[in-house]
CSV table of C-alpha atoms and ligand atoms in Angstrom, one decimal:
chain,number,residue,atom,x,y,z
A,134,MET,CA,0.0,0.0,0.0
A,135,ASP,CA,1.3,3.5,-0.9
A,136,SER,CA,2.3,6.0,1.7
A,137,ILE,CA,3.2,9.7,1.7
A,138,LEU,CA,6.4,11.0,3.0
A,139,VAL,CA,6.3,14.7,4.2
A,140,THR,CA,9.4,16.6,5.4
A,141,GLY,CA,8.6,19.7,7.4
A,142,ASN,CA,10.2,22.8,5.8
A,143,GLY,CA,9.7,26.5,5.5
A,144,PRO,CA,7.0,28.7,4.1
A,145,LEU,CA,5.0,27.8,1.0
A,146,ASN,CA,4.6,30.2,-1.9
A,147,GLY,CA,2.8,30.1,-5.2
A,148,GLN,CA,-0.5,29.0,-6.7
A,149,ILE,CA,-2.7,25.9,-6.4
A,150,PRO,CA,-5.5,25.2,-8.8
A,151,ILE,CA,-8.7,23.9,-7.1
A,152,ALA,CA,-10.6,21.1,-8.7
A,153,GLY,CA,-14.4,20.6,-9.2
A,154,ALA,CA,-16.2,19.4,-6.1
A,155,LYS,CA,-16.2,15.7,-5.4
A,156,ASN,CA,-19.5,16.0,-3.4
A,157,ALA,CA,-21.2,18.0,-6.2
A,158,CYS,CA,-20.0,15.6,-8.9
A,159,LEU,CA,-21.3,12.6,-6.8
A,160,THR,CA,-24.8,14.0,-6.8
A,161,LEU,CA,-24.7,15.4,-10.4
A,162,MET,CA,-23.7,12.0,-11.8
A,163,PRO,CA,-26.8,10.1,-10.6
A,164,ALA,CA,-29.0,13.0,-12.1
A,165,THR,CA,-28.2,11.3,-15.5
A,166,LEU,CA,-30.6,8.5,-14.4
A,167,LEU,CA,-33.5,11.0,-14.5
A,168,SER,CA,-33.3,11.5,-18.3
A,169,GLU,CA,-33.1,9.4,-21.5
A,170,GLU,CA,-31.0,12.2,-23.0
A,171,PRO,CA,-27.2,12.7,-22.4
A,172,LEU,CA,-25.8,14.7,-19.5
A,173,THR,CA,-22.3,16.0,-19.7
A,174,LEU,CA,-20.3,17.3,-16.7
A,175,THR,CA,-17.2,19.4,-17.1
A,176,ASN,CA,-14.6,20.3,-14.4
A,177,ALA,CA,-15.1,16.8,-12.9
A,178,PRO,CA,-12.4,15.9,-10.3
A,179,ARG,CA,-10.1,12.9,-11.0
A,180,LEU,CA,-10.8,10.8,-7.9
A,181,SER,CA,-11.5,7.2,-7.0
A,182,ASP,CA,-14.9,8.1,-5.7
A,183,ILE,CA,-15.9,9.3,-9.2
A,184,LYS,CA,-14.7,5.9,-10.6
A,185,THR,CA,-16.9,4.2,-8.0
A,186,MET,CA,-19.9,6.2,-9.0
A,187,THR,CA,-19.1,5.5,-12.7
A,188,ALA,CA,-19.0,1.8,-12.0
A,189,LEU,CA,-22.3,2.0,-10.2
A,190,LEU,CA,-24.1,3.9,-13.0
A,191,GLN,CA,-22.6,1.5,-15.5
A,192,SER,CA,-24.0,-1.5,-13.5
A,193,LEU,CA,-27.4,0.1,-13.9
A,194,GLY,CA,-27.0,0.2,-17.7
A,195,ALA,CA,-25.9,3.9,-18.0
A,196,GLU,CA,-23.1,4.7,-20.4
A,197,VAL,CA,-20.4,6.8,-18.8
A,198,SER,CA,-17.3,8.0,-20.7
A,199,SER,CA,-14.4,9.8,-19.1
A,200,LEU,CA,-12.9,12.3,-21.6
A,201,GLN,CA,-10.1,15.0,-21.4
A,202,GLU,CA,-8.2,13.0,-18.8
A,203,GLY,CA,-11.2,12.6,-16.7
A,204,GLN,CA,-12.3,16.2,-16.5
A,205,VAL,CA,-15.3,15.6,-18.7
A,206,LEU,CA,-17.9,12.9,-18.0
A,207,ALA,CA,-20.2,12.2,-20.8
A,208,MET,CA,-23.2,10.1,-19.6
A,209,SER,CA,-26.3,8.6,-21.1
A,210,SER,CA,-29.0,6.7,-19.4
A,211,HIS,CA,-31.1,6.0,-22.5
A,212,ASP,CA,-31.4,2.3,-21.8
A,213,LEU,CA,-31.3,1.4,-18.1
A,214,THR,CA,-30.9,-2.4,-17.6
A,215,SER,CA,-31.1,-2.7,-13.9
A,216,HIS,CA,-32.6,-1.0,-10.9
A,217,THR,CA,-30.4,-2.6,-8.2
A,218,ALA,CA,-27.4,-0.9,-6.6
A,219,ASP,CA,-25.4,-3.8,-5.4
A,220,TYR,CA,-23.8,-4.0,-2.0
A,221,GLU,CA,-20.3,-4.6,-3.5
A,222,ILE,CA,-20.3,-1.1,-4.9
A,223,VAL,CA,-22.4,0.7,-2.3
A,224,ARG,CA,-20.3,-0.5,0.6
A,225,LYS,CA,-17.3,1.3,-0.9
A,226,MET,CA,-19.0,4.7,-0.8
A,227,ARG,CA,-22.0,6.0,1.0
A,228,ALA,CA,-22.9,8.5,-1.8
A,229,SER,CA,-24.0,5.5,-3.9
A,230,ASN,CA,-27.3,5.9,-2.1
A,231,LEU,CA,-27.9,9.0,-4.3
A,232,VAL,CA,-29.2,6.7,-7.1
A,233,LEU,CA,-32.2,5.9,-5.0
A,234,GLY,CA,-34.3,9.0,-5.7
A,235,PRO,CA,-33.6,9.3,-9.5
A,236,MET,CA,-34.2,5.6,-10.1
A,237,LEU,CA,-37.5,5.6,-8.2
A,238,ALA,CA,-38.6,8.7,-10.1
A,239,ARG,CA,-37.7,7.4,-13.6
A,240,LEU,CA,-38.4,3.7,-13.3
A,241,GLY,CA,-40.9,3.6,-10.4
A,242,GLN,CA,-38.7,1.1,-8.6
A,243,ALA,CA,-35.2,0.9,-7.0
A,244,VAL,CA,-33.3,-1.6,-4.9
A,245,VAL,CA,-30.4,0.0,-3.1
A,246,SER,CA,-28.1,-1.7,-0.6
A,247,LEU,CA,-27.8,0.0,2.7
A,248,PRO,CA,-24.3,1.5,3.0
A,249,GLY,CA,-23.6,0.0,6.3
A,250,GLY,CA,-21.5,1.6,9.0
A,251,CYS,CA,-18.5,3.7,8.2
A,252,ALA,CA,-15.5,5.0,10.0
A,253,ILE,CA,-17.0,8.4,10.9
A,254,GLY,CA,-20.3,7.2,12.4
A,255,ALA,CA,-23.5,5.2,11.8
A,256,ARG,CA,-24.9,7.4,9.0
A,257,PRO,CA,-28.4,5.9,8.7
A,258,MET,CA,-30.8,6.6,5.8
A,259,ASP,CA,-34.0,7.3,7.7
A,260,LEU,CA,-34.3,10.9,6.5
A,261,HIS,CA,-34.0,9.8,2.8
A,262,ILE,CA,-36.7,7.2,3.4
A,263,GLU,CA,-39.1,9.5,5.2
A,264,GLY,CA,-38.8,12.1,2.4
A,265,LEU,CA,-39.4,9.6,-0.4
A,266,GLU,CA,-42.3,8.0,1.5
A,267,ALA,CA,-43.8,11.5,1.7
A,268,LEU,CA,-43.8,11.5,-2.1
A,269,GLY,CA,-45.7,8.2,-2.1
A,270,ALA,CA,-42.9,5.7,-2.3
A,271,GLU,CA,-43.3,2.4,-0.5
A,272,ILE,CA,-40.0,1.3,1.0
A,273,GLU,CA,-39.1,-1.9,2.8
A,274,LEU,CA,-35.8,-3.2,4.1
A,275,LYS,CA,-35.1,-6.8,3.0
A,276,ASP,CA,-31.7,-8.6,3.3
A,277,GLY,CA,-29.8,-5.4,3.8
A,278,TYR,CA,-31.4,-3.8,0.7
A,279,LEU,CA,-34.0,-1.0,0.5
A,280,HIS,CA,-36.7,-2.1,-1.9
A,281,ALA,CA,-38.5,1.0,-3.1
A,282,LYS,CA,-41.4,1.3,-5.4
A,283,ALA,CA,-43.9,3.8,-6.6
A,284,PRO,CA,-46.3,1.9,-8.8
A,285,GLY,CA,-48.6,4.8,-9.7
A,286,GLY,CA,-45.6,7.3,-9.9
A,287,LEU,CA,-44.5,9.8,-7.2
A,288,LYS,CA,-46.7,12.6,-6.1
A,289,GLY,CA,-45.6,16.0,-4.9
A,290,ALA,CA,-46.0,16.7,-1.2
A,291,VAL,CA,-45.1,19.1,1.6
A,292,HIS,CA,-42.4,17.5,3.7
A,293,GLU,CA,-40.2,18.9,6.5
A,294,MET,CA,-37.0,17.1,7.3
A,295,ARG,CA,-36.1,16.5,10.9
A,296,PHE,CA,-32.5,17.4,10.1
A,297,ALA,CA,-31.0,19.2,7.1
A,298,SER,CA,-29.3,16.2,5.6
A,299,VAL,CA,-27.3,16.9,2.5
A,300,GLY,CA,-27.8,13.5,0.8
A,301,ALA,CA,-31.5,13.3,1.8
A,302,THR,CA,-32.1,16.7,0.3
A,303,GLU,CA,-30.4,15.6,-2.9
A,304,ASN,CA,-32.4,12.4,-3.2
A,305,ILE,CA,-35.7,14.0,-2.4
A,306,VAL,CA,-35.1,17.0,-4.8
A,307,MET,CA,-34.1,14.6,-7.7
A,308,ALA,CA,-37.1,12.4,-7.1
A,309,ALA,CA,-39.5,15.3,-6.9
A,310,THR,CA,-38.4,16.7,-10.4
A,311,LEU,CA,-40.5,13.9,-12.1
A,312,ALA,CA,-43.3,13.7,-9.4
A,313,ARG,CA,-46.8,14.7,-10.2
A,314,GLY,CA,-47.6,18.2,-8.7
A,315,THR,CA,-45.6,20.4,-6.4
A,316,THR,CA,-43.2,19.4,-3.6
A,317,VAL,CA,-42.2,21.7,-0.9
A,318,LEU,CA,-39.2,20.5,1.0
A,319,LYS,CA,-38.7,22.3,4.4
A,320,ASN,CA,-35.6,22.4,6.5
A,321,ALA,CA,-33.6,21.5,3.3
A,322,ALA,CA,-29.8,21.5,3.4
A,323,ARG,CA,-28.3,24.6,1.9
A,324,GLU,CA,-24.9,23.4,0.8
A,325,PRO,CA,-23.4,24.9,-2.4
A,326,GLU,CA,-23.4,21.3,-3.9
A,327,ILE,CA,-27.2,21.3,-3.6
A,328,VAL,CA,-27.4,24.7,-5.4
A,329,ASP,CA,-25.1,23.2,-8.1
A,330,LEU,CA,-27.3,20.2,-8.4
A,331,VAL,CA,-30.4,22.3,-8.8
A,332,GLU,CA,-28.7,24.5,-11.4
A,333,CYS,CA,-28.0,21.4,-13.4
A,334,LEU,CA,-31.5,20.0,-13.0
A,335,ARG,CA,-32.9,23.3,-14.1
A,336,LYS,CA,-30.8,23.1,-17.3
A,337,MET,CA,-32.4,19.6,-17.8
A,338,GLY,CA,-35.8,21.2,-17.6
A,339,ALA,CA,-36.7,20.8,-14.0
A,340,GLN,CA,-38.8,23.5,-12.3
A,341,ILE,CA,-37.2,24.3,-8.9
A,342,SER,CA,-36.9,27.4,-6.8
A,343,GLY,CA,-35.5,28.2,-3.3
A,344,GLU,CA,-32.2,26.3,-3.5
A,345,GLY,CA,-29.7,27.6,-1.0
A,346,SER,CA,-32.5,28.5,1.4
A,347,PRO,CA,-34.2,26.1,3.8
A,348,VAL,CA,-37.3,25.8,1.6
A,349,ILE,CA,-37.0,24.2,-1.8
A,350,GLU,CA,-40.0,24.1,-4.1
A,351,ILE,CA,-40.2,21.6,-7.0
A,352,GLN,CA,-42.9,21.6,-9.6
A,353,GLY,CA,-42.8,18.1,-11.2
A,354,VAL,CA,-42.5,17.8,-15.0
A,355,ASP,CA,-43.1,14.9,-17.3
A,356,HIS,CA,-39.6,14.4,-18.4
A,357,LEU,CA,-36.1,15.9,-18.2
A,358,HIS,CA,-33.8,16.5,-21.2
A,359,GLY,CA,-30.1,16.5,-21.8
A,360,ALA,CA,-27.7,19.2,-20.6
A,361,THR,CA,-24.1,20.2,-20.1
A,362,HIS,CA,-23.0,21.5,-16.7
A,363,GLN,CA,-19.8,22.7,-15.1
A,364,VAL,CA,-19.1,21.2,-11.6
A,365,VAL,CA,-18.8,23.9,-8.9
A,366,THR,CA,-15.4,24.4,-7.2
A,367,ASP,CA,-14.5,22.0,-4.4
A,368,ARG,CA,-14.9,24.2,-1.2
A,369,ILE,CA,-13.3,21.4,0.9
A,370,GLU,CA,-10.2,21.1,-1.2
A,371,LEU,CA,-10.1,24.9,-1.3
A,372,GLY,CA,-10.3,25.1,2.5
A,373,THR,CA,-7.7,22.4,2.9
A,374,TYR,CA,-5.1,24.2,0.8
A,375,MET,CA,-6.0,27.5,2.4
A,376,LEU,CA,-4.6,25.9,5.6
A,377,ALA,CA,-1.2,25.1,4.0
A,378,PRO,CA,0.2,28.7,4.2
A,379,ALA,CA,-1.7,29.2,7.4
A,380,ILE,CA,0.3,26.3,9.0
A,381,CYS,CA,3.6,26.7,7.2
A,382,GLY,CA,3.7,30.5,6.6
A,383,GLY,CA,4.2,32.0,3.1
A,384,GLU,CA,1.5,33.1,0.7
A,385,VAL,CA,-0.6,30.9,-1.5
A,386,GLU,CA,-3.2,31.8,-4.1
A,387,LEU,CA,-6.0,29.2,-4.6
A,388,LEU,CA,-7.0,29.4,-8.2
A,389,GLY,CA,-10.7,29.3,-8.7
A,390,GLY,CA,-11.4,29.8,-5.0
A,391,GLN,CA,-14.5,31.8,-4.2
A,392,MET,CA,-15.3,33.5,-0.8
A,393,ARG,CA,-19.0,32.6,-1.0
A,394,LEU,CA,-18.0,28.9,-0.7
A,395,VAL,CA,-15.9,29.3,2.5
A,396,GLU,CA,-17.3,32.3,4.3
A,397,SER,CA,-17.6,30.9,7.8
A,398,PHE,CA,-14.2,29.0,7.4
A,399,ALA,CA,-12.5,32.2,6.2
A,400,ALA,CA,-14.0,34.1,9.2
A,401,LYS,CA,-12.4,31.6,11.6
A,402,LEU,CA,-9.1,31.9,9.8
A,403,ASP,CA,-9.3,35.7,10.1
A,404,ALA,CA,-9.9,35.4,13.9
A,405,ALA,CA,-6.9,33.1,14.1
A,406,GLY,CA,-4.6,35.7,12.5
A,407,ILE,CA,-4.8,34.6,8.8
A,408,SER,CA,-5.8,36.9,6.1
A,409,VAL,CA,-7.9,35.7,3.1
A,410,MET,CA,-8.1,38.1,0.2
A,411,GLU,CA,-10.2,37.8,-2.9
A,412,THR,CA,-8.2,38.3,-6.1
A,413,ASP,CA,-9.2,38.2,-9.8
A,414,LYS,CA,-8.1,34.5,-10.0
A,415,GLY,CA,-9.3,33.2,-6.6
A,416,LEU,CA,-8.3,33.6,-3.0
A,417,LYS,CA,-4.9,34.6,-1.6
A,418,VAL,CA,-4.0,33.3,1.9
A,419,ALA,CA,-1.2,34.4,4.3
A,420,ARG,CA,-0.6,34.8,8.0
A,421,LYS,CA,-1.2,38.4,9.1
A,422,ASN,CA,1.9,38.3,11.4
A,423,GLY,CA,3.7,35.8,13.6
A,424,ARG,CA,2.0,32.9,15.3
A,425,VAL,CA,-1.5,31.8,14.8
A,426,THR,CA,-3.9,32.2,17.7
A,427,ALA,CA,-6.3,29.6,19.0
A,428,VAL,CA,-10.0,29.8,18.0
A,429,ASP,CA,-13.0,27.7,18.9
A,430,VAL,CA,-14.9,25.8,16.2
A,431,VAL,CA,-18.3,24.2,16.1
A,432,THR,CA,-19.2,22.2,13.0
A,433,GLU,CA,-22.7,22.9,11.5
A,434,PRO,CA,-24.6,22.5,8.3
A,435,PHE,CA,-23.8,25.1,5.7
A,436,PRO,CA,-23.4,28.1,6.0
A,437,GLY,CA,-21.8,27.0,9.3
A,438,PHE,CA,-18.2,25.7,9.7
A,439,PRO,CA,-18.0,22.4,7.6
A,440,THR,CA,-17.4,19.1,9.3
A,441,ASP,CA,-15.2,18.2,6.3
A,442,LEU,CA,-12.7,20.9,7.4
A,443,GLN,CA,-12.6,20.1,11.1
A,444,ALA,CA,-9.7,17.6,11.0
A,445,GLN,CA,-7.6,20.0,8.9
A,446,MET,CA,-8.5,22.9,11.2
A,447,MET,CA,-7.4,20.8,14.2
A,448,ALA,CA,-4.0,20.4,12.5
A,449,LEU,CA,-3.7,24.2,12.5
A,450,MET,CA,-4.8,24.6,16.1
A,451,CYS,CA,-2.1,22.1,17.2
A,452,THR,CA,0.6,24.8,17.0
A,453,ALA,CA,-1.6,27.9,17.7
A,454,GLU,CA,-1.1,30.1,20.7
A,455,GLY,CA,-3.6,29.2,23.4
A,456,VAL,CA,-6.3,26.6,23.8
A,457,SER,CA,-9.0,25.8,21.2
A,458,VAL,CA,-12.1,23.8,21.6
A,459,LEU,CA,-13.4,22.0,18.6
A,460,GLU,CA,-17.0,20.7,18.8
A,461,GLU,CA,-18.2,18.1,16.2
A,462,ARG,CA,-21.9,18.3,15.8
A,463,ILE,CA,-22.5,16.5,12.5
A,464,PHE,CA,-20.9,13.1,12.9
A,465,GLU,CA,-20.1,11.1,16.0
A,466,ASN,CA,-16.7,9.5,16.1
A,467,ARG,CA,-15.0,12.1,13.8
A,468,PHE,CA,-11.8,12.7,15.9
A,469,MET,CA,-9.8,9.7,14.7
A,470,HIS,CA,-7.1,12.0,13.5
A,471,ALA,CA,-6.6,13.3,17.1
A,472,PRO,CA,-4.6,10.3,18.5
A,473,GLU,CA,-2.4,10.4,15.3
A,474,LEU,CA,-1.7,14.1,15.8
A,475,VAL,CA,-0.8,13.4,19.5
A,476,ARG,CA,1.8,10.9,18.1
A,477,MET,CA,3.3,14.0,16.4
A,478,GLY,CA,3.5,15.8,19.7
A,479,ALA,CA,0.1,17.6,19.8
A,480,ASN,CA,-1.7,18.2,23.0
A,481,ILE,CA,-5.3,17.1,22.4
A,482,GLU,CA,-7.9,15.8,24.8
A,483,VAL,CA,-11.1,14.3,23.4
A,484,HIS,CA,-14.3,14.0,25.4
A,485,GLY,CA,-17.3,12.8,23.4
A,486,GLY,CA,-17.9,15.3,20.6
A,487,THR,CA,-15.4,17.8,21.9
A,488,ALA,CA,-11.7,18.1,21.4
A,489,THR,CA,-9.6,20.5,23.4
A,490,VAL,CA,-6.3,21.4,21.7
A,491,THR,CA,-3.6,23.2,23.6
A,492,GLY,CA,-1.1,24.7,21.2
A,493,VAL,CA,2.5,23.5,21.3
A,494,ASP,CA,5.5,25.2,19.8
A,495,ARG,CA,6.3,22.6,17.1
A,496,LEU,CA,5.1,19.2,16.1
A,497,LYS,CA,7.5,16.4,15.4
A,498,GLY,CA,7.4,14.1,12.4
A,499,ALA,CA,6.2,10.5,13.1
A,500,PRO,CA,4.7,7.5,11.2
A,501,VAL,CA,0.9,8.0,11.3
A,502,MET,CA,-2.1,6.2,10.0
A,503,ALA,CA,-4.8,7.8,7.8
A,504,THR,CA,-8.2,6.8,9.1
A,505,ASP,CA,-10.5,8.6,6.7
A,506,LEU,CA,-10.4,11.0,3.8
A,507,ARG,CA,-10.3,14.3,5.7
A,508,ALA,CA,-8.2,12.8,8.6
A,509,SER,CA,-5.5,11.8,6.1
A,510,VAL,CA,-5.1,15.3,4.6
A,511,SER,CA,-4.9,16.8,8.1
A,512,LEU,CA,-1.9,14.6,8.9
A,513,ILE,CA,-0.2,15.8,5.7
A,514,LEU,CA,-0.8,19.4,6.7
A,515,ALA,CA,0.5,18.7,10.2
A,516,GLY,CA,3.6,16.9,8.7
A,517,LEU,CA,4.3,20.0,6.5
A,518,ALA,CA,4.9,22.1,9.6
A,519,ALA,CA,6.5,19.4,11.8
A,520,GLU,CA,10.2,18.9,12.5
A,521,GLY,CA,11.6,16.0,10.6
A,522,GLU,CA,9.8,13.3,8.5
A,523,THR,CA,6.2,12.2,8.7
A,524,THR,CA,5.0,9.1,6.9
A,525,VAL,CA,1.3,8.9,6.3
A,526,ASN,CA,0.1,5.4,5.8
A,527,ARG,CA,-3.1,4.1,4.2
A,528,VAL,CA,-3.3,6.9,1.7
A,529,TYR,CA,-6.0,5.2,-0.4
A,530,HIS,CA,-8.4,7.4,1.6
A,531,LEU,CA,-6.7,10.4,0.1
A,532,ASP,CA,-7.2,9.3,-3.5
A,533,ARG,CA,-11.0,9.3,-2.8
A,534,GLY,CA,-11.0,13.1,-2.4
A,535,TYR,CA,-7.8,14.9,-3.4
A,536,GLU,CA,-6.4,14.8,-7.0
A,537,HIS,CA,-2.7,15.2,-7.4
A,538,VAL,CA,-2.1,16.2,-3.8
A,539,VAL,CA,1.6,15.6,-4.0
A,540,ARG,CA,2.0,17.6,-7.2
A,541,LYS,CA,-0.1,20.5,-5.9
A,542,LEU,CA,1.8,20.8,-2.6
A,543,GLU,CA,5.1,20.3,-4.3
A,544,SER,CA,4.4,23.2,-6.7
A,545,VAL,CA,4.3,25.6,-3.7
A,546,GLY,CA,7.5,24.3,-2.3
A,547,ALA,CA,6.5,21.5,0.0
A,548,LYS,CA,8.8,18.5,0.4
A,549,ILE,CA,6.4,15.7,-0.2
A,550,GLU,CA,6.5,12.4,-2.1
A,551,ARG,CA,4.4,9.3,-2.6
A,552,ILE,CA,6.2,6.1,-1.8
A,553,LYS,CA,4.9,3.1,-3.7
A,554,GLY,CA,3.9,0.2,-1.6
A,555,GLN,CA,4.6,-3.5,-2.6
B,465,UD1,C1,-22.4,14.8,2.8
B,465,UD1,C2,-21.0,14.8,2.3
B,465,UD1,C3,-20.0,14.7,3.4
B,465,UD1,C4,-20.3,15.7,4.5
B,465,UD1,C5,-21.7,15.7,5.0
B,465,UD1,C6,-22.0,16.8,6.0
B,465,UD1,C7,-21.4,13.9,0.1
B,465,UD1,C8,-21.1,12.8,-0.9
B,465,UD1,N1,-20.9,13.8,1.3
B,465,UD1,O1,-22.6,13.5,3.4
B,465,UD1,O2,-18.7,14.8,2.8
B,465,UD1,O3,-19.4,15.4,5.6
B,465,UD1,O4,-22.6,15.8,3.8
B,465,UD1,O5,-21.7,18.0,5.4
B,465,UD1,O6,-21.9,15.0,-0.3
B,465,UD1,N2,-28.2,11.3,8.9
B,465,UD1,C9,-29.3,10.6,9.5
B,465,UD1,N3,-30.2,10.0,8.7
B,465,UD1,C10,-30.2,10.1,7.3
B,465,UD1,C11,-29.1,10.9,6.7
B,465,UD1,C12,-28.2,11.5,7.6
B,465,UD1,O7,-29.3,10.5,10.7
B,465,UD1,O8,-31.1,9.6,6.7
B,465,UD1,C13,-27.2,11.9,9.8
B,465,UD1,C14,-25.8,11.4,9.5
B,465,UD1,O9,-25.6,10.2,10.2
B,465,UD1,C15,-24.9,12.5,10.0
B,465,UD1,C16,-25.7,13.7,9.6
B,465,UD1,O10,-27.1,13.3,9.5
B,465,UD1,O11,-24.7,12.4,11.3
B,465,UD1,C17,-25.3,14.4,8.4
B,465,UD1,O12,-25.4,13.6,7.3
B,465,UD1,P1,-25.7,14.1,5.8
B,465,UD1,O13,-25.9,15.6,5.8
B,465,UD1,O14,-26.8,13.3,5.2
B,465,UD1,O15,-24.3,13.8,5.1
B,465,UD1,P2,-24.1,13.0,3.8
B,465,UD1,O16,-25.0,13.4,2.7
B,465,UD1,O17,-24.0,11.5,4.1
């Protein structure tokens, strides 16, 4: 298995291009199932999660071609041959459940394996099920699979979600595009990836309003047509690389970065002593002066501080001046990076959903283990600022969400290399 070797060195300077959003692409791809006509996505990120979704769509009979070195995905769901999302694919990636809503809407039936537990918590599907049932679906759990059907078609309804789940919002919105009548989804998630999905669905002929607010209204239509859509910038990759100059010093411009995607995160960085400036090409990040100061963080649904940047923010707080408290409110069990950071000399205490980090002068390189996608990149960030060498093992997690991480960090002066495993 490959590992990444990072050697702590000085400030980082230069530019890093930010890719299209993994999480947007993973919901835009299943949207192809809603139409017989082709859907083309541009600015797609080159990631293993995208390959997993490609395999899933192909297993349903969709055609998916990856063009221009993977940055363009040309899809067609003219002839679907299956309505079953198999456990072997779903278990690799929870986002596979995003085929449920579109298949149900287009085919009137869908069988989707439950994703099972995952490293960062239980992650059930009750909110998806409740929403689709409100639209008239009948859903049963048999042998680990959700069997969903809507024999007479889906019908629009008013539905309020108990929690603003990102995936449930996406599944319900996609299903409602082809339902009869109007759906009003209350307490909907407001993430930019949902706005991006709605913009794409609208290009396909869907009638939707209110995206980005807690109430989304969908007027069902008879069918959707083909479209071409550019995937929105990845705000989590953006935020991750914004932390590189924050942790190491120097000045890095994140090409394609937009403030509207990272407002609450940039506000926290500002409070910690890091300036984030908009430029005509993206966002430029540098320390204001000297050492970073500790700030407290609470993860929340958008527009709050994203859970997907909590691990990386913790890496910054490890060497900040003072004590910071990081509270994780979206996922239980999302502090698995903390003991690894402690191995590098960090002072962190975890109690339930709260981590208290007391800043130390310097971290020390160590062999560490990546436990999930965001945890792995937080260890790389910590390694960039540590004294000596850090080896991050189990980097396959990284390939799920960060394209060319070595090349991107190397281009701003980091000492980082991928070591091929046997
Ligand atoms: C998406 C993102 C993920 C991000 C998360 C929160 C994708 C592919 N993934 O995941 O990177 O960390 O949003 O911003 O877009 N929950 C339930 N019942 C449900 C659904 C969710 O209890 O039916 C709970 C989950 O266990 C979790 C919380 O709600 O504790 C948030 O989950 P959700 O917003 O659904 O996240 P995902 O869509 O899985």
